[in-house]
mmCIF file with all atom_site columns, C-alpha atoms in Angstrom:
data_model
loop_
_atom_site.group_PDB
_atom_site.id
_atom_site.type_symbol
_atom_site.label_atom_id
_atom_site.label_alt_id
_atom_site.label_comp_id
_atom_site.label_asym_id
_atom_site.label_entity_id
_atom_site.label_seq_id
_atom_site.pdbx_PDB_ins_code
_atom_site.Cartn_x
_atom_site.Cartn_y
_atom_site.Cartn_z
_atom_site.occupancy
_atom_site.B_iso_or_equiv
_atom_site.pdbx_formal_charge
_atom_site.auth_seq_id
_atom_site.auth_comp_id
_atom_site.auth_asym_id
_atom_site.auth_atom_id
_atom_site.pdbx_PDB_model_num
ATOM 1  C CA . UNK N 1 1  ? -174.563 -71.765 -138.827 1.00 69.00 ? 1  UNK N CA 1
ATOM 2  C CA . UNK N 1 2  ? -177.557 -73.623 -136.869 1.00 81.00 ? 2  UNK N CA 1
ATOM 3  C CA . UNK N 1 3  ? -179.838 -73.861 -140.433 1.00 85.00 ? 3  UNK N CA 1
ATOM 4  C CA . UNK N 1 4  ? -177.093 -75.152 -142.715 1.00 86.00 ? 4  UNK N CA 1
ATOM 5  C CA . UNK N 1 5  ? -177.269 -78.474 -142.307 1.00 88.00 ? 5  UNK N CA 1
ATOM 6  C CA . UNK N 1 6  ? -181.289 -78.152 -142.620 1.00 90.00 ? 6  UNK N CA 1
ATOM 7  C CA . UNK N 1 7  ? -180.810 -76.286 -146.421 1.00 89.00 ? 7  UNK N CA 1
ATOM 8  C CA . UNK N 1 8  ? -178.506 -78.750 -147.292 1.00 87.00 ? 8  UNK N CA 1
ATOM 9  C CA . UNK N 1 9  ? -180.842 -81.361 -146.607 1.00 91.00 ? 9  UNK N CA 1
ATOM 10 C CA . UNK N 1 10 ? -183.699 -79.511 -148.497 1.00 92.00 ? 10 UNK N CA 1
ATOM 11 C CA . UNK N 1 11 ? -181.318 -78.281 -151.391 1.00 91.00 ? 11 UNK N CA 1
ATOM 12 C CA . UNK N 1 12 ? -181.131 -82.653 -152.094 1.00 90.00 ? 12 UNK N CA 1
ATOM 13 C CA . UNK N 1 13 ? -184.210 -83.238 -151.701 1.00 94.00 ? 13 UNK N CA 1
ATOM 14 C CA . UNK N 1 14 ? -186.438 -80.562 -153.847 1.00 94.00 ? 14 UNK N CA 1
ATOM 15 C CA . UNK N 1 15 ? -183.292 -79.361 -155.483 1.00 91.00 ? 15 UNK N CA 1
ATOM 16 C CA . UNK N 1 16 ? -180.716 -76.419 -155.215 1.00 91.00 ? 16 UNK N CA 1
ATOM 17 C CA . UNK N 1 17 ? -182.821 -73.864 -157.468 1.00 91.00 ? 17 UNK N CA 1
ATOM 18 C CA . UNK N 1 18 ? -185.729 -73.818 -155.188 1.00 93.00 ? 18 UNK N CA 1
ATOM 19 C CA . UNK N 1 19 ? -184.034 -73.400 -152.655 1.00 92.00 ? 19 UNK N CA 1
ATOM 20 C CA . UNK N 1 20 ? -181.455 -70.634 -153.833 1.00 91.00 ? 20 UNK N CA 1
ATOM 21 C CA . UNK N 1 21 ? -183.927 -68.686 -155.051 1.00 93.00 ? 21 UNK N CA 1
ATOM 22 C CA . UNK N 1 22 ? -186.247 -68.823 -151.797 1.00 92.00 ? 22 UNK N CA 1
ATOM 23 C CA . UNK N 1 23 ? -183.915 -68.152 -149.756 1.00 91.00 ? 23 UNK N CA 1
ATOM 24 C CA . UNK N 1 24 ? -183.081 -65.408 -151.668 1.00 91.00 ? 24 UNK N CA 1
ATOM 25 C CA . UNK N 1 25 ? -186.843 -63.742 -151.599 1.00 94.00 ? 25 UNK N CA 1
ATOM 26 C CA . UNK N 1 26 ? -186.444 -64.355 -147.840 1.00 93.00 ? 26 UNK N CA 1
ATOM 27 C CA . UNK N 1 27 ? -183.518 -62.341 -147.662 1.00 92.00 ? 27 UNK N CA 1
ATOM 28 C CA . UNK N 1 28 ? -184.770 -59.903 -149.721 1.00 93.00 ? 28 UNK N CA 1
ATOM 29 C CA . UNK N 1 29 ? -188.215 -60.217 -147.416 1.00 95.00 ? 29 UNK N CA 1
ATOM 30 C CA . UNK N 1 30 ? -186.446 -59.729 -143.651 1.00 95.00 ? 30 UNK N CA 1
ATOM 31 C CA . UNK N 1 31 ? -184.307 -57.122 -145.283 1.00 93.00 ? 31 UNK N CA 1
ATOM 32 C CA . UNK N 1 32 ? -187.088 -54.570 -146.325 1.00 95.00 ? 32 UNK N CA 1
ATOM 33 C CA . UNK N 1 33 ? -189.212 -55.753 -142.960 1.00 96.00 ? 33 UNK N CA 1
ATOM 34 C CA . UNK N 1 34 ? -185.769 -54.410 -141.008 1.00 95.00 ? 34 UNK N CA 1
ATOM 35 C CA . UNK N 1 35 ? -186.151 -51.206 -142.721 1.00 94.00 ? 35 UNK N CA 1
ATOM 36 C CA . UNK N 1 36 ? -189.787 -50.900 -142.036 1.00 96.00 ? 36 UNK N CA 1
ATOM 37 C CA . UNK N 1 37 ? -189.176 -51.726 -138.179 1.00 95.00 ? 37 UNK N CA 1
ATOM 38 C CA . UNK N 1 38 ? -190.469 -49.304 -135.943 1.00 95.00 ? 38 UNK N CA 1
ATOM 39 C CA . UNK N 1 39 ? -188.849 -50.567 -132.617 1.00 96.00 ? 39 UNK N CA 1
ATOM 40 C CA . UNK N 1 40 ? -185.912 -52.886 -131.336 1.00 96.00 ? 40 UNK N CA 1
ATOM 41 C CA . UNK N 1 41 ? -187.564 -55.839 -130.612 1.00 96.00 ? 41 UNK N CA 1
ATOM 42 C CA . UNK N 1 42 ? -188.802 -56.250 -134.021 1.00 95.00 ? 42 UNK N CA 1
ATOM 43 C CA . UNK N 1 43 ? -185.413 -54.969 -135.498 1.00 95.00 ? 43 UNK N CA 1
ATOM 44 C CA . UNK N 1 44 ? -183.916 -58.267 -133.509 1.00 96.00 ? 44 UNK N CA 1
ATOM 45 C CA . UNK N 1 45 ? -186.700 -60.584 -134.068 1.00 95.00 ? 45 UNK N CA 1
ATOM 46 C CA . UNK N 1 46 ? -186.480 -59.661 -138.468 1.00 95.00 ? 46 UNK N CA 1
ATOM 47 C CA . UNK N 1 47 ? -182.178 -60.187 -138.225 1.00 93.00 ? 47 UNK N CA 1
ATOM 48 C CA . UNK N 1 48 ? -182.748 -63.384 -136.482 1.00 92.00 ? 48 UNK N CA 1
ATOM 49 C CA . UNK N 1 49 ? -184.706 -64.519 -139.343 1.00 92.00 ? 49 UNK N CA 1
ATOM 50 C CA . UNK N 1 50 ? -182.651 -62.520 -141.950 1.00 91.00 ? 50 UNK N CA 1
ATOM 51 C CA . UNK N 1 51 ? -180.095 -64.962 -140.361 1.00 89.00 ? 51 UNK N CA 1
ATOM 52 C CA . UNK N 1 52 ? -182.476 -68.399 -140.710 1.00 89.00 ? 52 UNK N CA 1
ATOM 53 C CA . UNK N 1 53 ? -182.596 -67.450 -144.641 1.00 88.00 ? 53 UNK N CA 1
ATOM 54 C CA . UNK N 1 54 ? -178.670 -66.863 -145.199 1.00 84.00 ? 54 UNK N CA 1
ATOM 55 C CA . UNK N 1 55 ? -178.343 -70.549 -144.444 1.00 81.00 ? 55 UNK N CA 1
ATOM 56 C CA . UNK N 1 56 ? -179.856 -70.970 -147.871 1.00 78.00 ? 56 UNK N CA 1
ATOM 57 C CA . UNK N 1 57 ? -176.095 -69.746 -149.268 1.00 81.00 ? 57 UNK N CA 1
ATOM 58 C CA . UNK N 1 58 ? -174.704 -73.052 -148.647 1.00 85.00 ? 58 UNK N CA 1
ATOM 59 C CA . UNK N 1 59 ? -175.797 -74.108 -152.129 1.00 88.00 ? 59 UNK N CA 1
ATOM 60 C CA . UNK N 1 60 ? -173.969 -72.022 -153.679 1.00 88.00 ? 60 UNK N CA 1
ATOM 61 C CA . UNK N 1 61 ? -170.995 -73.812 -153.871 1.00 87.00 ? 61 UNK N CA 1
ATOM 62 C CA . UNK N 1 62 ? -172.553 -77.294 -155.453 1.00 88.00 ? 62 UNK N CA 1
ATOM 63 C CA . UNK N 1 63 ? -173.982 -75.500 -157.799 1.00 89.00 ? 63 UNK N CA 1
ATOM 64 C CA . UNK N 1 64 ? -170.946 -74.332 -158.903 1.00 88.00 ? 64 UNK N CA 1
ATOM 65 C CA . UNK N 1 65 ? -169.571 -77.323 -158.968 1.00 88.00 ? 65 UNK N CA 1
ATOM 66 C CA . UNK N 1 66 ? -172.324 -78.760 -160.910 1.00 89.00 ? 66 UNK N CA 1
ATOM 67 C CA . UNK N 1 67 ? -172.517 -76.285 -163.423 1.00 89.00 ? 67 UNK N CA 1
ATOM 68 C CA . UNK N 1 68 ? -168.363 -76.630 -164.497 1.00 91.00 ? 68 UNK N CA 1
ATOM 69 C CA . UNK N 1 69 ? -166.629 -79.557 -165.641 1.00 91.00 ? 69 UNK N CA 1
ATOM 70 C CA . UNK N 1 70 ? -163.053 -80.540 -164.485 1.00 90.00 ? 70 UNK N CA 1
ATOM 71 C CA . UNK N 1 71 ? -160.986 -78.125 -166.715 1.00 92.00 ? 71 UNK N CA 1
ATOM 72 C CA . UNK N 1 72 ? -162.209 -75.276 -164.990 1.00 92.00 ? 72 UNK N CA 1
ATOM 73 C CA . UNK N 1 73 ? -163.936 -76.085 -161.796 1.00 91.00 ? 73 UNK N CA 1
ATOM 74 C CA . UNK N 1 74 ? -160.953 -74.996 -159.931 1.00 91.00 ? 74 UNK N CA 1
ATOM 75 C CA . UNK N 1 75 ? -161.124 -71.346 -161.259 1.00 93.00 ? 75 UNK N CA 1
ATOM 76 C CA . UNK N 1 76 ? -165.311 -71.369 -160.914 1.00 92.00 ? 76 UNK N CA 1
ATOM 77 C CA . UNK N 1 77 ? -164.488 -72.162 -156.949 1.00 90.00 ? 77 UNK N CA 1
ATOM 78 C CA . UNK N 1 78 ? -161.848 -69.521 -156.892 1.00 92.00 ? 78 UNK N CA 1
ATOM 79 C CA . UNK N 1 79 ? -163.248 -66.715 -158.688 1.00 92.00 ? 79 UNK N CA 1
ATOM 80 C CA . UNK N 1 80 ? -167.069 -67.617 -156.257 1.00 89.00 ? 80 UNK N CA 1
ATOM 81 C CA . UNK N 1 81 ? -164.625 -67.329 -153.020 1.00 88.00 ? 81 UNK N CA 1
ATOM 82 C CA . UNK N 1 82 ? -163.213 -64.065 -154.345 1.00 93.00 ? 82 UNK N CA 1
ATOM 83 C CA . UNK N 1 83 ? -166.719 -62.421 -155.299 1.00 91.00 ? 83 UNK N CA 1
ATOM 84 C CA . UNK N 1 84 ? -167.807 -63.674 -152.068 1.00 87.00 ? 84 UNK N CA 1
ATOM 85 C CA . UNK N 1 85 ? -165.075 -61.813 -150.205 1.00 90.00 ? 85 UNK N CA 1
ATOM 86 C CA . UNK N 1 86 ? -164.922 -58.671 -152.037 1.00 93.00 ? 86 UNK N CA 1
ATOM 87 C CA . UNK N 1 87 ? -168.612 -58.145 -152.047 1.00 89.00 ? 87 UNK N CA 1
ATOM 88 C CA . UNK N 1 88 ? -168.231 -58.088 -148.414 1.00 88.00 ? 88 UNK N CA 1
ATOM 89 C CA . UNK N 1 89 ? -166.260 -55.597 -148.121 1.00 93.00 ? 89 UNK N CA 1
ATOM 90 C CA . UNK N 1 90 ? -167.495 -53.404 -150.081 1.00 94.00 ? 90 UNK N CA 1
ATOM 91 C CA . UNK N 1 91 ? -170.855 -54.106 -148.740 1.00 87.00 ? 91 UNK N CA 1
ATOM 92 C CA . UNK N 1 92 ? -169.467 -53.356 -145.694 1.00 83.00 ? 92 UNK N CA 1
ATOM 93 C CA . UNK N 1 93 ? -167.296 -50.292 -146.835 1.00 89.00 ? 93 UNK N CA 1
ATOM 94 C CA . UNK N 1 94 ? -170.436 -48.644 -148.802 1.00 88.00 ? 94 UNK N CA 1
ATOM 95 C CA . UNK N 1 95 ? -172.883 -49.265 -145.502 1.00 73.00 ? 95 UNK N CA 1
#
C-alpha cells in the first residue's frame, strides 16, 4: 500500500511495460532470495521488499483498460478481478 502511489507515478512516466515487467523480475528476485534465506532476519528483511515490488501490480488494471475498447472493457475488468481472486486462493490452497 505505501509504494503504490510511487509505481503509479513511474508507470506514467517511463510507461506501464517497464514497469510491469520489473516489478515482476523483482518479485520473482525476493521470492527465490526468501527461499535461499538462512535465518529470520533476512527472511523479514527479503518479504519487506517482496512487498516494495507488489506495488508494481497497480498497473495492471490501466493496462487493461488500454488494451480493450468500450464493447468489452467491462468484461476485460471483470474477468482480471476474477483471475485475480481465484489465483489467490488457490495460491493459497496449494501452499
Amino acid at each position: 500500500m505505501l509504494t503504490v502511489m510511487y509505481w503509479g507515478i513511474l508507470s506514467d512516466r517511463i510507461g506501464r511495460r517497464p514497469v510491469l515487467l520489473f516489478g515482476l523480475l523483482g518479485d520473482l528476485l525476493t521470492f527465490v532470495l526468501f527461499g535461499l534465506s538462512k535465518s529470520f532476519g533476512w527472511a523479514v528483511v527479503v518479504r519487506c521488499l517482496n512487498g516494495f515490488f507488489t506495488g508494481s501490480a497497480v498497473v495492471i488494471r490501466p493496462i487493461a483498460a488500454e488494451i480493450s475498447d468500450d464493447t468489452n472493457r467491462a468484461r476485460v475488468i471483470a474477468t482480471l478481478s476474477f483471475v485475480w481472486h481465484l489465483g489467490s486462493m488457490l495460491g493459497g490452497a496449494i501452499g
